[in-house]
Amino acid sequence: MAAALCTIGGARAGADELRPYTVVGDAIPAPLTGAPGDPERGRAIVGNRQVGLCLLCHTGPFREEHFQGNLAPDLTGAGARASAGQLRLRIVDASRLNPDTIMPPYYRVDGLERVAANFRGKSILSAEQIEDVIAFLVTLKD
Amino acid sequence: MTEIAFAFRCVLSSVLIGTTLAAAGEIPMSERRSGYDMMSADTKAMQDDDTANPASLWVLEGETLWSTKTTNNKSCADCHGDTAQSMKGIAARYPAFDTKLNKPIDLGQRINLCRAEHQNATPFAPESRELLALTAFVARQSRGSPIVQDDPKMQPAIAAGRALFEQRLGQLNLSCAQCHDDNWGKQLAGSTIPQAHPTGYPIYRLEWQSLGSLQRRLRNCLFGQRTELYAFDAPEMIALEAFLMWRARGMPMDAPGVRP
């Protein structure tokens, strides 16, 4: 991964303000928010089919969820395979790592086509929600 | 609920020169499978038995409407006679190019044109019970008929449909092709991703508890991607229908189908 160093100001007129972040190599090392994420809330987001949508594609350590997807790697052990910063870039905009990825860009509002009116200008998850998800994913050590 | 959420990115499909060009990831003809083929034995049995297939209610209602005279004292049957003869294979050829309107139309639009032009009657609303009933009755006559999409005048619509199919759309930035060409057979949560061949439309969808058109099914996927929906009968919808039928050319119709 070429050591890209760039800053994205998500602010577009009319769009909900996205906070700027800095990509270093294959990671976003700094949290998007001042307050640390909450792993419990993160787990709930990942498990929720209307909010995180993760289990549509991924399987993960969720015994209580019966229908999990198999389009994407198992999230079990995700926190052992990647650092918090690497996970952050993956969630924020996985297309920066793999342009052909099917994983949706959770913190991007530009470069999208024909977004439904109720979602237009909004990222899939908020900065706080992303930090919650990362706080949960880093606990998945094995 | 399998109202899946997804998205696409703005890789505008490069200019389409013709629909004979195979795109990467396209399913080889020999590996094509209908939604019916991928269903559970129970759901197949429900579809195959007319007394168990809930769509039969619409077919029966359609049969009645077929021979109902309108204000100008004309029924569909007065012009078309015995459906088993006159309508065999017709649904398998739609969308088709209407030379009078100079554009492609789907079967529902064709039925509504007949109402307006030949029956002096008001067209039925999209997804109305009557339109679904007549469409189901007509489509039933094509069971087993191979899908045909070979009119050169349809090429622009097919090409436009292919471009839409391959374009990433919506907040989730997903294209139809990413699921239906690249990941068919896999599980999207509880749903097996089919190849998206429109062999069975209109379908009785168990999740809807109702009959619905191909356009309604397409809107479900667009909604899942969080894409701004196209209006019923919008050129984009007809183009997608035309491309999907072309993609399924040669496959036998099994309408009216039952689908999960």
mmCIF file of N, CA and C in Angstrom, chain A residues 1-103:
data_model
loop_
_atom_site.group_PDB
_atom_site.id
_atom_site.type_symbol
_atom_site.label_atom_id
_atom_site.label_comp_id
_atom_site.label_asym_id
_atom_site.label_seq_id
_atom_site.Cartn_x
_atom_site.Cartn_y
_atom_site.Cartn_z
ATOM 1 N N MET A 1 0.854 -1.210 0.000
ATOM 2 C CA MET A 1 0.000 0.000 0.000
ATOM 3 C C MET A 1 0.872 1.235 0.000
ATOM 4 N N ALA A 2 0.803 2.002 -1.030
ATOM 5 C CA ALA A 2 1.594 3.237 -1.084
ATOM 6 C C ALA A 2 1.217 4.116 0.105
ATOM 7 N N ALA A 3 2.220 4.692 0.724
ATOM 8 C CA ALA A 3 1.937 5.491 1.920
ATOM 9 C C ALA A 3 1.210 6.776 1.527
ATOM 10 N N ALA A 4 -0.063 6.625 1.363
ATOM 11 C CA ALA A 4 -0.861 7.797 1.002
ATOM 12 C C ALA A 4 -1.089 8.636 2.236
ATOM 13 N N LEU A 5 -0.962 9.888 2.078
ATOM 14 C CA LEU A 5 -1.234 10.770 3.208
ATOM 15 C C LEU A 5 -2.155 11.841 2.683
ATOM 16 N N CYS A 6 -3.377 11.733 3.030
ATOM 17 C CA CYS A 6 -4.261 12.771 2.515
ATOM 18 C C CYS A 6 -5.414 13.004 3.459
ATOM 19 N N THR A 7 -5.941 14.169 3.343
ATOM 20 C CA THR A 7 -7.013 14.542 4.242
ATOM 21 C C THR A 7 -8.276 14.735 3.443
ATOM 22 N N ILE A 8 -9.353 14.206 3.966
ATOM 23 C CA ILE A 8 -10.621 14.400 3.291
ATOM 24 C C ILE A 8 -11.463 15.307 4.149
ATOM 25 N N GLY A 9 -11.853 16.400 3.621
ATOM 26 C CA GLY A 9 -12.845 17.200 4.321
ATOM 27 C C GLY A 9 -14.166 16.774 3.763
ATOM 28 N N GLY A 10 -14.999 16.137 4.552
ATOM 29 C CA GLY A 10 -16.257 15.628 4.024
ATOM 30 C C GLY A 10 -17.269 16.727 3.798
ATOM 31 N N ALA A 11 -16.933 17.949 4.222
ATOM 32 C CA ALA A 11 -17.938 19.002 4.191
ATOM 33 C C ALA A 11 -18.285 19.409 2.769
ATOM 34 N N ARG A 12 -19.516 19.168 2.363
ATOM 35 C CA ARG A 12 -20.014 19.676 1.106
ATOM 36 C C ARG A 12 -21.246 20.490 1.435
ATOM 37 N N ALA A 13 -21.466 21.510 0.671
ATOM 38 C CA ALA A 13 -22.645 22.318 0.946
ATOM 39 C C ALA A 13 -23.877 21.425 0.978
ATOM 40 N N GLY A 14 -24.671 21.587 1.998
ATOM 41 C CA GLY A 14 -25.911 20.822 2.074
ATOM 42 C C GLY A 14 -25.729 19.435 2.650
ATOM 43 N N ALA A 15 -24.531 18.898 2.620
ATOM 44 C CA ALA A 15 -24.321 17.554 3.152
ATOM 45 C C ALA A 15 -24.071 17.639 4.657
ATOM 46 N N ASP A 16 -24.477 16.587 5.347
ATOM 47 C CA ASP A 16 -24.122 16.544 6.762
ATOM 48 C C ASP A 16 -22.615 16.590 6.851
ATOM 49 N N GLU A 17 -22.163 17.316 7.808
ATOM 50 C CA GLU A 17 -20.717 17.497 7.935
ATOM 51 C C GLU A 17 -20.036 16.174 8.284
ATOM 52 N N LEU A 18 -19.082 15.751 7.443
ATOM 53 C CA LEU A 18 -18.236 14.628 7.820
ATOM 54 C C LEU A 18 -16.970 15.213 8.418
ATOM 55 N N ARG A 19 -16.474 14.565 9.465
ATOM 56 C CA ARG A 19 -15.247 15.100 10.067
ATOM 57 C C ARG A 19 -14.047 14.736 9.214
ATOM 58 N N PRO A 20 -13.083 15.634 9.134
ATOM 59 C CA PRO A 20 -11.882 15.320 8.366
ATOM 60 C C PRO A 20 -11.100 14.193 9.036
ATOM 61 N N TYR A 21 -10.438 13.397 8.235
ATOM 62 C CA TYR A 21 -9.586 12.355 8.803
ATOM 63 C C TYR A 21 -8.354 12.216 7.925
ATOM 64 N N THR A 22 -7.335 11.582 8.484
ATOM 65 C CA THR A 22 -6.080 11.459 7.762
ATOM 66 C C THR A 22 -5.757 9.994 7.545
ATOM 67 N N VAL A 23 -5.516 9.644 6.290
ATOM 68 C CA VAL A 23 -5.142 8.272 5.960
ATOM 69 C C VAL A 23 -3.629 8.167 5.954
ATOM 70 N N VAL A 24 -3.106 7.237 6.708
ATOM 71 C CA VAL A 24 -1.663 6.991 6.712
ATOM 72 C C VAL A 24 -1.464 5.538 6.294
ATOM 73 N N GLY A 25 -0.893 5.349 5.107
ATOM 74 C CA GLY A 25 -0.721 3.980 4.611
ATOM 75 C C GLY A 25 -2.075 3.319 4.450
ATOM 76 N N ASP A 26 -2.288 2.180 5.101
ATOM 77 C CA ASP A 26 -3.559 1.480 4.965
ATOM 78 C C ASP A 26 -4.449 1.671 6.195
ATOM 79 N N ALA A 27 -4.251 2.809 6.878
ATOM 80 C CA ALA A 27 -4.997 3.003 8.125
ATOM 81 C C ALA A 27 -5.415 4.454 8.326
ATOM 82 N N ILE A 28 -6.399 4.621 9.186
ATOM 83 C CA ILE A 28 -6.720 5.946 9.720
ATOM 84 C C ILE A 28 -6.394 5.840 11.206
ATOM 85 N N PRO A 29 -5.171 6.226 11.602
ATOM 86 C CA PRO A 29 -4.730 5.963 12.970
ATOM 87 C C PRO A 29 -5.541 6.708 14.027
ATOM 88 N N ALA A 30 -5.949 7.930 13.737
ATOM 89 C CA ALA A 30 -6.613 8.712 14.783
ATOM 90 C C ALA A 30 -8.119 8.481 14.774
ATOM 91 N N PRO A 31 -8.727 8.363 15.957
ATOM 92 C CA PRO A 31 -10.187 8.221 16.024
ATOM 93 C C PRO A 31 -10.896 9.400 15.363
ATOM 94 N N LEU A 32 -12.110 9.155 14.911
ATOM 95 C CA LEU A 32 -12.883 10.216 14.258
ATOM 96 C C LEU A 32 -13.505 11.161 15.273
ATOM 97 N N THR A 33 -13.550 10.720 16.521
ATOM 98 C CA THR A 33 -14.220 11.504 17.572
ATOM 99 C C THR A 33 -13.281 11.697 18.744
ATOM 100 N N GLY A 34 -13.647 12.621 19.636
ATOM 101 C CA GLY A 34 -12.845 12.851 20.832
ATOM 102 C C GLY A 34 -13.050 11.761 21.877
ATOM 103 N N ALA A 35 -14.268 11.254 21.963
ATOM 104 C CA ALA A 35 -14.581 10.268 23.010
ATOM 105 C C ALA A 35 -14.355 8.856 22.491
ATOM 106 N N PRO A 36 -13.859 7.939 23.300
ATOM 107 C CA PRO A 36 -13.642 6.563 22.848
ATOM 108 C C PRO A 36 -14.973 5.851 22.554
ATOM 109 N N GLY A 37 -14.953 4.910 21.618
ATOM 110 C CA GLY A 37 -16.166 4.168 21.274
ATOM 111 C C GLY A 37 -16.534 3.174 22.367
ATOM 112 N N ASP A 38 -17.765 2.696 22.279
ATOM 113 C CA ASP A 38 -18.267 1.766 23.292
ATOM 114 C C ASP A 38 -18.502 0.399 22.634
ATOM 115 N N PRO A 39 -17.770 -0.639 23.083
ATOM 116 C CA PRO A 39 -17.864 -1.950 22.419
ATOM 117 C C PRO A 39 -19.260 -2.571 22.470
ATOM 118 N N GLU A 40 -19.998 -2.327 23.530
ATOM 119 C CA GLU A 40 -21.358 -2.876 23.626
ATOM 120 C C GLU A 40 -22.263 -2.282 22.549
ATOM 121 N N ARG A 41 -22.189 -0.963 22.449
ATOM 122 C CA ARG A 41 -22.978 -0.306 21.404
ATOM 123 C C ARG A 41 -22.505 -0.765 20.019
ATOM 124 N N GLY A 42 -21.193 -0.943 19.890
ATOM 125 C CA GLY A 42 -20.637 -1.384 18.616
ATOM 126 C C GLY A 42 -21.170 -2.748 18.214
ATOM 127 N N ARG A 43 -21.251 -3.637 19.177
ATOM 128 C CA ARG A 43 -21.772 -4.974 18.900
ATOM 129 C C ARG A 43 -23.209 -4.898 18.393
ATOM 130 N N ALA A 44 -23.981 -4.028 19.037
ATOM 131 C CA ALA A 44 -25.386 -3.887 18.628
ATOM 132 C C ALA A 44 -25.482 -3.337 17.196
ATOM 133 N N ILE A 45 -24.599 -2.412 16.872
ATOM 134 C CA ILE A 45 -24.624 -1.837 15.508
ATOM 135 C C ILE A 45 -24.268 -2.908 14.481
ATOM 136 N N VAL A 46 -23.212 -3.659 14.759
ATOM 137 C CA VAL A 46 -22.781 -4.690 13.810
ATOM 138 C C VAL A 46 -23.883 -5.742 13.621
ATOM 139 N N GLY A 47 -24.590 -6.058 14.710
ATOM 140 C CA GLY A 47 -25.622 -7.094 14.640
ATOM 141 C C GLY A 47 -26.943 -6.613 14.050
ATOM 142 N N ASN A 48 -27.079 -5.300 13.865
ATOM 143 C CA ASN A 48 -28.370 -4.771 13.423
ATOM 144 C C ASN A 48 -28.450 -4.659 11.903
ATOM 145 N N ARG A 49 -29.447 -5.339 11.335
ATOM 146 C CA ARG A 49 -29.557 -5.416 9.874
ATOM 147 C C ARG A 49 -29.999 -4.122 9.219
ATOM 148 N N GLN A 50 -30.560 -3.200 9.999
ATOM 149 C CA GLN A 50 -30.953 -1.923 9.401
ATOM 150 C C GLN A 50 -29.900 -0.841 9.642
ATOM 151 N N VAL A 51 -29.024 -1.064 10.612
ATOM 152 C CA VAL A 51 -28.066 -0.016 10.980
ATOM 153 C C VAL A 51 -26.676 -0.347 10.434
ATOM 154 N N GLY A 52 -26.058 -1.386 10.985
ATOM 155 C CA GLY A 52 -24.715 -1.728 10.525
ATOM 156 C C GLY A 52 -24.731 -2.512 9.224
ATOM 157 N N LEU A 53 -25.743 -3.351 9.064
ATOM 158 C CA LEU A 53 -25.910 -4.192 7.860
ATOM 159 C C LEU A 53 -24.788 -5.210 7.685
ATOM 160 N N CYS A 54 -23.858 -5.258 8.653
ATOM 161 C CA CYS A 54 -22.655 -6.076 8.468
ATOM 162 C C CYS A 54 -22.986 -7.548 8.242
ATOM 163 N N LEU A 55 -23.984 -8.054 9.008
ATOM 164 C CA LEU A 55 -24.250 -9.499 8.935
ATOM 165 C C LEU A 55 -25.014 -9.910 7.681
ATOM 166 N N LEU A 56 -25.427 -8.906 6.880
ATOM 167 C CA LEU A 56 -25.968 -9.275 5.573
ATOM 168 C C LEU A 56 -24.890 -9.998 4.783
ATOM 169 N N CYS A 57 -23.672 -9.518 4.897
ATOM 170 C CA CYS A 57 -22.571 -10.067 4.098
ATOM 171 C C CYS A 57 -21.621 -10.929 4.916
ATOM 172 N N HIS A 58 -21.350 -10.502 6.155
ATOM 173 C CA HIS A 58 -20.368 -11.200 6.992
ATOM 174 C C HIS A 58 -21.037 -12.196 7.929
ATOM 175 N N THR A 59 -20.287 -13.208 8.297
ATOM 176 C CA THR A 59 -20.624 -13.966 9.492
ATOM 177 C C THR A 59 -19.762 -13.414 10.619
ATOM 178 N N GLY A 60 -20.118 -13.718 11.824
ATOM 179 C CA GLY A 60 -19.343 -13.234 12.948
ATOM 180 C C GLY A 60 -19.726 -13.984 14.205
ATOM 181 N N PRO A 61 -19.068 -13.673 15.310
ATOM 182 C CA PRO A 61 -19.362 -14.386 16.562
ATOM 183 C C PRO A 61 -20.667 -13.906 17.189
ATOM 184 N N PHE A 62 -21.777 -14.217 16.527
ATOM 185 C CA PHE A 62 -23.105 -13.811 17.012
ATOM 186 C C PHE A 62 -23.982 -15.054 17.034
ATOM 187 N N ARG A 63 -23.948 -15.798 18.122
ATOM 188 C CA ARG A 63 -24.714 -17.052 18.170
ATOM 189 C C ARG A 63 -26.196 -16.815 18.000
ATOM 190 N N GLU A 64 -26.679 -15.666 18.508
ATOM 191 C CA GLU A 64 -28.120 -15.424 18.540
ATOM 192 C C GLU A 64 -28.673 -15.010 17.166
ATOM 193 N N GLU A 65 -27.791 -14.671 16.238
ATOM 194 C CA GLU A 65 -28.264 -14.227 14.921
ATOM 195 C C GLU A 65 -28.262 -15.413 13.956
ATOM 196 N N HIS A 66 -29.447 -15.782 13.492
ATOM 197 C CA HIS A 66 -29.522 -17.006 12.702
ATOM 198 C C HIS A 66 -29.093 -16.850 11.264
ATOM 199 N N PHE A 67 -29.454 -15.737 10.652
ATOM 200 C CA PHE A 67 -29.161 -15.604 9.218
ATOM 201 C C PHE A 67 -28.010 -14.639 9.006
ATOM 202 N N GLN A 68 -26.842 -15.173 8.796
ATOM 203 C CA GLN A 68 -25.676 -14.346 8.552
ATOM 204 C C GLN A 68 -25.197 -14.608 7.131
ATOM 205 N N GLY A 69 -24.586 -13.581 6.538
ATOM 206 C CA GLY A 69 -24.192 -13.694 5.148
ATOM 207 C C GLY A 69 -22.886 -14.449 4.976
ATOM 208 N N ASN A 70 -22.609 -14.852 3.736
ATOM 209 C CA ASN A 70 -21.293 -15.449 3.452
ATOM 210 C C ASN A 70 -20.662 -14.850 2.196
ATOM 211 N N LEU A 71 -20.882 -13.545 2.020
ATOM 212 C CA LEU A 71 -20.255 -12.840 0.897
ATOM 213 C C LEU A 71 -18.906 -12.269 1.298
ATOM 214 N N ALA A 72 -18.559 -12.340 2.563
ATOM 215 C CA ALA A 72 -17.405 -11.604 3.073
ATOM 216 C C ALA A 72 -16.748 -12.407 4.188
ATOM 217 N N PRO A 73 -15.485 -12.075 4.539
ATOM 218 C CA PRO A 73 -14.778 -12.865 5.552
ATOM 219 C C PRO A 73 -15.502 -12.867 6.904
ATOM 220 N N ASP A 74 -15.335 -13.952 7.646
ATOM 221 C CA ASP A 74 -15.866 -14.048 9.002
ATOM 222 C C ASP A 74 -15.214 -12.966 9.860
ATOM 223 N N LEU A 75 -16.013 -12.267 10.647
ATOM 224 C CA LEU A 75 -15.453 -11.201 11.486
ATOM 225 C C LEU A 75 -14.750 -11.742 12.731
ATOM 226 N N THR A 76 -14.922 -13.023 13.005
ATOM 227 C CA THR A 76 -14.217 -13.620 14.129
ATOM 228 C C THR A 76 -12.715 -13.403 13.956
ATOM 229 N N GLY A 77 -12.080 -12.865 14.952
ATOM 230 C CA GLY A 77 -10.634 -12.643 14.868
ATOM 231 C C GLY A 77 -10.235 -11.371 14.138
ATOM 232 N N ALA A 78 -11.216 -10.539 13.745
ATOM 233 C CA ALA A 78 -10.903 -9.314 12.998
ATOM 234 C C ALA A 78 -9.935 -8.424 13.780
ATOM 235 N N GLY A 79 -10.089 -8.391 15.096
ATOM 236 C CA GLY A 79 -9.237 -7.532 15.936
ATOM 237 C C GLY A 79 -7.826 -8.066 16.090
ATOM 238 N N ALA A 80 -7.631 -9.337 15.749
ATOM 239 C CA ALA A 80 -6.277 -9.898 15.802
ATOM 240 C C ALA A 80 -5.565 -9.683 14.469
ATOM 241 N N ARG A 81 -6.354 -9.609 13.392
ATOM 242 C CA ARG A 81 -5.759 -9.477 12.059
ATOM 243 C C ARG A 81 -5.422 -8.034 11.693
ATOM 244 N N ALA A 82 -6.071 -7.093 12.349
ATOM 245 C CA ALA A 82 -5.881 -5.695 11.946
ATOM 246 C C ALA A 82 -5.875 -4.787 13.168
ATOM 247 N N SER A 83 -5.168 -3.667 13.033
ATOM 248 C CA SER A 83 -5.146 -2.672 14.108
ATOM 249 C C SER A 83 -6.428 -1.843 14.048
ATOM 250 N N ALA A 84 -6.649 -1.078 15.098
ATOM 251 C CA ALA A 84 -7.824 -0.203 15.124
ATOM 252 C C ALA A 84 -7.802 0.740 13.925
ATOM 253 N N GLY A 85 -6.633 1.271 13.605
ATOM 254 C CA GLY A 85 -6.517 2.219 12.489
ATOM 255 C C GLY A 85 -6.827 1.557 11.154
ATOM 256 N N GLN A 86 -6.349 0.328 10.988
ATOM 257 C CA GLN A 86 -6.645 -0.401 9.734
ATOM 258 C C GLN A 86 -8.144 -0.713 9.636
ATOM 259 N N LEU A 87 -8.725 -1.115 10.752
ATOM 260 C CA LEU A 87 -10.173 -1.378 10.751
ATOM 261 C C LEU A 87 -10.936 -0.103 10.418
ATOM 262 N N ARG A 88 -10.446 1.022 10.962
ATOM 263 C CA ARG A 88 -11.146 2.294 10.736
ATOM 264 C C ARG A 88 -11.205 2.631 9.242
ATOM 265 N N LEU A 89 -10.078 2.505 8.546
ATOM 266 C CA LEU A 89 -10.107 2.813 7.105
ATOM 267 C C LEU A 89 -11.009 1.839 6.362
ATOM 268 N N ARG A 90 -10.990 0.587 6.762
ATOM 269 C CA ARG A 90 -11.830 -0.432 6.141
ATOM 270 C C ARG A 90 -13.309 -0.063 6.243
ATOM 271 N N ILE A 91 -13.710 0.416 7.417
ATOM 272 C CA ILE A 91 -15.135 0.759 7.599
ATOM 273 C C ILE A 91 -15.448 2.093 6.913
ATOM 274 N N VAL A 92 -14.561 3.068 7.083
ATOM 275 C CA VAL A 92 -14.815 4.404 6.530
ATOM 276 C C VAL A 92 -14.978 4.330 5.014
ATOM 277 N N ASP A 93 -14.051 3.659 4.347
ATOM 278 C CA ASP A 93 -14.116 3.596 2.879
ATOM 279 C C ASP A 93 -13.237 2.459 2.369
ATOM 280 N N ALA A 94 -13.792 1.253 2.355
ATOM 281 C CA ALA A 94 -13.021 0.071 1.978
ATOM 282 C C ALA A 94 -12.520 0.153 0.535
ATOM 283 N N SER A 95 -13.145 1.014 -0.283
ATOM 284 C CA SER A 95 -12.729 1.084 -1.688
ATOM 285 C C SER A 95 -11.337 1.691 -1.829
ATOM 286 N N ARG A 96 -10.819 2.326 -0.777
ATOM 287 C CA ARG A 96 -9.451 2.836 -0.834
ATOM 288 C C ARG A 96 -8.436 1.687 -0.768
ATOM 289 N N LEU A 97 -8.869 0.529 -0.288
ATOM 290 C CA LEU A 97 -7.980 -0.624 -0.214
ATOM 291 C C LEU A 97 -8.215 -1.559 -1.394
ATOM 292 N N ASN A 98 -9.473 -1.650 -1.798
ATOM 293 C CA ASN A 98 -9.838 -2.513 -2.919
ATOM 294 C C ASN A 98 -10.931 -1.805 -3.718
ATOM 295 N N PRO A 99 -10.547 -1.225 -4.866
ATOM 296 C CA PRO A 99 -11.512 -0.426 -5.638
ATOM 297 C C PRO A 99 -12.753 -1.227 -6.050
ATOM 298 N N ASP A 100 -12.622 -2.540 -6.158
ATOM 299 C CA ASP A 100 -13.757 -3.364 -6.606
ATOM 300 C C ASP A 100 -14.579 -3.916 -5.448
ATOM 301 N N THR A 101 -14.262 -3.510 -4.228
ATOM 302 C CA THR A 101 -14.928 -4.134 -3.088
ATOM 303 C C THR A 101 -16.433 -3.954 -3.143
ATOM 304 N N ILE A 102 -17.155 -4.926 -2.590
ATOM 305 C CA ILE A 102 -18.597 -4.742 -2.436
ATOM 306 C C ILE A 102 -18.911 -4.156 -1.064
ATOM 307 N N MET A 103 -17.917 -4.042 -0.192
ATOM 308 C CA MET A 103 -18.200 -3.484 1.142
ATOM 309 C C MET A 103 -18.542 -1.997 1.004
#
